Amino acid sequence: MKLVAVTACPTGIAHTYMAAEQLERAAKKMGYSIKVETQGAMGIENELEQEEINRADAVIFAVGITVQKPERFEGKKIFEFSVQEAIKNADGILQKIREEIGG
Amino acid sequence: MAVEFTFEFPLPLGLHARPASFIQEKCESFPGEIVWENLRTGKRAEGRSAISLLTTDTRQGDLCRVVVKGHGEKEFAAEFQSFLLEELPVREEKALRLEPEGEAIIPEILRLQKEVFFVGYPSSPGIAAGKVIHARRKPALAKLISGREGIAGEPGEEISRLKRALEVLREELQKEISEKEGAEKNILKAHLSLSSDAALLSRVEELIRKENAKAESAVVRAVEEFSQQLLQTRTQLIRERVADLQDLALRWLEKMGVRVKSGEPSEWPEQFILVAEDLLPSEFLSYRPGQLLGLVLEKAGQTSHTLIMARGRGIPAVTGVCEAGRLISTGEEVIIDGNRGVVVVSPGEETQNYYRREVEAERALQQIRQKKASLPGVTADGKKIEVAANIGHPEELKKAWDDGAEAVGIFRTELLLYGKATLPAEEDQFVLYRKVAEEAEGRPIIIRTFDIGGDKPIPSVKLPEEPNPFLGYRGIRIYKEYYDLFRSQVRAILRAAAFGNLRLMFPMVALVEEVIWLKEQVKKFAAELESEGQTFNPALEIGIMLEIPSVALLADKFAREIDFFSVGSNDLVQYFFAADRGNPQVKYFHQPLNPAFLRLLKMAIDNAHAHGRWVGLCGELAGDARLTPVFVGLGFDELSMSSAFIPEVKSVLNRLKQSDCQRLVERAMESATAEENEKLLEEFYQEQFLPELIEPGLVSLGADCRSKVEVIQKLAIVFEQSGRVGSRAVFEQALWKRELDIATEIGFGLAIPHCQSATVRTPSIGVMRLQHPVDWLSREGQPVDLVICLAIPYGDKVRPKLQLLPKLSRKLIHEEFREALRQAKTPEEVVALIKSATG
């Protein structure tokens, strides 16, 4: 399964990156490919290309604020969680996505 | 029959005095019965009684039921409902907009502990706790009628006496309302609406009928009963209503023939906190040293001379506390937080502990300050800048030297005149100035001659009242009329100058011809002394204040006549921007970093230097260490300030290079706004002082903290002590702001409090390992024993360092890393771990 994700939180120096790290770790463990874009105090990093989004089986938003450049994700199936949830239970998030879209 | 409706109470501040009186007013238009019930608190009230409405303790979102009964109930119920949900919120919003925005910082503990507190401007730093004394005291109600309880007449007679008095009072109030404006008008309106409060009136009558009370004592008893009830809700807005109620009762009693006069000042305690509307310098000086613990003033304004003196003496002050005199009672215990601009009334134990820790932190900072005080006044590249103290009284000299002053940049002699009925004789002044000269042991002392007028009225010099005293008859402008005063002072200074390094300075000079006149007089006085055979020093340096823009523009011409200039920044800023420094509504114009102001100073200093004259700065601004690079860059030769600021200014000065500061000022003069220059200055700091992200001092292993409040407070204290944040109060507030968005507890016993704030000087990481896990007040409520604090400033310059923080955040997800942090034996080990994670 191919996943893309965006993480973002109000200050954008801690939780944004922790959530990213957790999602990457959980995906690796389950054998999925994932690319996580962070929208933090340094702006957008590891930005998702339109092509990558198009190819993805699912989009994960782990955010506490509004996502920037949302038009890129139009028509995609988006799973939205809080940043906290991604940090505390990334495994559960991926589990849930697998159940919903199969794979 | 009755009609009822239920609704959610819409106002953000809850049901407090103002909306309650609006509701009462509305209900008075309906002849029937209106009952208000708060379904959360279960308390009921009568719609026509603002007081009883307040006792329902209604907050935003509370479900309330209103029952309307009587003729036309259906129509009124509909009307009332739309009033509550539509009109009331609009009126409230309007009223709130009128209240000035404070700059106060409210520490989170006050909200968590539900303390009663008042907010104002932080005007003199420090923390003080003690009992309150009012500068002008109001009599206690019960005292007024003691001995007048007597035997009541016929209840009917008492009641009609009561009502007649009320009628007279209401007429009087209506007349006053038509004459007044603004806040005063609103207070009077509140009094008027109280005077027809149904619950209050019926209680007073009940006391007369059932208990045979005299009208006077029935009023006092009823008012005391309601006051007690209202105070129990512990909502500060309700205190306003209690004060109104007491005011009203006073006037009511007066109308019934009770003599209402100010209470006698009984025995005042050894030490106290003074609450006053405003305080004249003379009143301030009338208190013994050590007697005054702190000041709460209703009037605002950072630069009044009373406050300057308070800062000089280390007495904390909060100003602009609206109606403090009415709302805080004599004898109440309060804590004044002069760092944040908050006054806490009857603080609970947790809050007292919090402030004990704050006081300790102040003490520790003090020690750090002392080290800085002993530094020389010189930049890193060897440019000497004399760091001096401003004093108002010879008593302050010792503190000045202790704080590291190398000179006295201004001795404001007019403060000697306050509270004195007669003018001092030449001989008395000579003895005093000589003492100062000798005590200085060779250090230079600038004595500024009397600056009377403006905001500094003194009893012994009767100046005419004028509409605009700051632009009027003051400073040297009165010397021709008060020639003897001028003569005796200059003669005393000339004589004292034989005993030490005294310099003479004149205030409020605007024209070159004034200087010429002044110098002629000095020459004349010297000749007199010569012929009298007195010892004196004719060669002392003579300078002028640079506080009027004309002097700045013509500095080259003035430079031919005098030895030095000293910029009085407060007055210069106020004259330059045409904005009264004491008026909170135009406070915004106090913009020392405005490029126009910088250009003015630069031009004046360059012209003075070109003629071999030196220029000092003796205004309040000199004490702001943040601005020191600007003053160095402008070319000031001397900086004189409240001595409390000297250590920090010296410490910054020692790390600056003159050439860097000059470049900064060149750029700042090309900006268009003060705001741009704030940013420039911020960036400058980042470039100049670039420490590492973490140091052992920021690591605490085994911290003994009992609550989240304490952890965050300690982090703020440690960051401030390391010099990484300017103000721990601001930093603490920023951390809490982030916590209130969503608590930063992330599981694994780990919390990552963090913030981006202008008070942070450089990106920093703090680590705290707790002895006892604490509740982080998060939704999941997992206890926390490991705290990593991330602090970042604003500005692009910090970007490279900022990029290191995400690396650390990512690393913290990994258990091995957290475990290593938990096992580390020394702060140095933790520092190494963090560095490896961010490297």
PDB file of C-alpha atoms in Angstrom, chain A residues 9-15 17-22 24-25 36 38 41-43 45 64 84 87-88, chain B residues 738 741-748 752 754-756 780 790 792 799 802-803 806 809-810 812-814:
ATOM      1  CA  CYS A   9       0.287  21.681  14.552  1.00  0.00           C
ATOM      2  CA  PRO A  10      -0.039  25.242  15.914  1.00  0.00           C
ATOM      3  CA  THR A  11       3.596  26.027  16.777  1.00  0.00           C
ATOM      4  CA  GLY A  12       5.114  23.642  14.304  1.00  0.00           C
ATOM      5  CA  ILE A  13       8.345  22.737  16.006  1.00  0.00           C
ATOM      6  CA  ALA A  14       7.613  19.595  17.952  1.00  0.00           C
ATOM      7  CA  HIS A  15       4.401  17.679  17.418  1.00  0.00           C
ATOM      8  CA  TYR A  17       7.677  16.202  13.435  1.00  0.00           C
ATOM      9  CA  MET A  18       6.882  13.627  16.085  1.00  0.00           C
ATOM     10  CA  ALA A  19       3.715  12.696  14.266  1.00  0.00           C
ATOM     11  CA  ALA A  20       5.683  12.420  11.015  1.00  0.00           C
ATOM     12  CA  GLU A  21       8.264  10.205  12.656  1.00  0.00           C
ATOM     13  CA  GLN A  22       5.604   7.959  14.201  1.00  0.00           C
ATOM     14  CA  GLU A  24       6.946   6.685   9.075  1.00  0.00           C
ATOM     15  CA  ARG A  25       7.910   4.196  11.745  1.00  0.00           C
ATOM     16  CA  VAL A  36       5.068  12.561   5.080  1.00  0.00           C
ATOM     17  CA  THR A  38       5.462  18.520   7.398  1.00  0.00           C
ATOM     18  CA  ALA A  41       7.480  26.720  11.643  1.00  0.00           C
ATOM     19  CA  MET A  42       9.920  26.192   8.766  1.00  0.00           C
ATOM     20  CA  GLY A  43       7.106  26.129   6.242  1.00  0.00           C
ATOM     21  CA  GLU A  45       9.073  20.471   4.082  1.00  0.00           C
ATOM     22  CA  GLY A  64      -4.273  20.578  14.535  1.00  0.00           C
ATOM     23  CA  GLN A  84      -1.803  13.744  19.225  1.00  0.00           C
ATOM     24  CA  ILE A  87       1.928  10.394  17.954  1.00  0.00           C
ATOM     25  CA  LYS A  88       0.225   8.113  20.423  1.00  0.00           C
TER      26      LYS A  88
ATOM     27  CA  ARG B 738       0.467  26.537  23.755  1.00  0.00           C
ATOM     28  CA  ASP B 741      -4.417  24.932  22.764  1.00  0.00           C
ATOM     29  CA  ILE B 742      -3.730  21.283  23.484  1.00  0.00           C
ATOM     30  CA  ALA B 743      -1.630  20.001  26.374  1.00  0.00           C
ATOM     31  CA  THR B 744       1.781  18.926  25.076  1.00  0.00           C
ATOM     32  CA  GLU B 745       1.822  15.634  26.914  1.00  0.00           C
ATOM     33  CA  ILE B 746       2.396  12.996  24.201  1.00  0.00           C
ATOM     34  CA  GLY B 747       2.393   9.738  26.142  1.00  0.00           C
ATOM     35  CA  PHE B 748       5.449   7.775  27.357  1.00  0.00           C
ATOM     36  CA  ILE B 752       7.159  18.869  25.340  1.00  0.00           C
ATOM     37  CA  HIS B 754       7.262  24.770  23.683  1.00  0.00           C
ATOM     38  CA  CYS B 755       6.672  28.170  22.212  1.00  0.00           C
ATOM     39  CA  GLN B 756       7.762  30.725  19.688  1.00  0.00           C
ATOM     40  CA  GLU B 780      -5.809  11.576  28.627  1.00  0.00           C
ATOM     41  CA  LEU B 790      11.724  24.020  23.318  1.00  0.00           C
ATOM     42  CA  ILE B 792      12.328  29.618  19.726  1.00  0.00           C
ATOM     43  CA  ARG B 799      16.433  29.408  10.836  1.00  0.00           C
ATOM     44  CA  LEU B 802      15.545  26.097  14.204  1.00  0.00           C
ATOM     45  CA  GLN B 803      16.054  23.196  11.860  1.00  0.00           C
ATOM     46  CA  PRO B 806      12.597  18.868  14.499  1.00  0.00           C
ATOM     47  CA  SER B 809      11.424  15.948  18.192  1.00  0.00           C
ATOM     48  CA  ARG B 810      11.717  12.982  15.852  1.00  0.00           C
ATOM     49  CA  LEU B 812      12.077  11.635  21.096  1.00  0.00           C
ATOM     50  CA  ILE B 813       9.659   9.183  19.485  1.00  0.00           C
ATOM     51  CA  HIS B 814      12.235   6.466  19.913  1.00  0.00           C
TER      52      HIS B 814
END
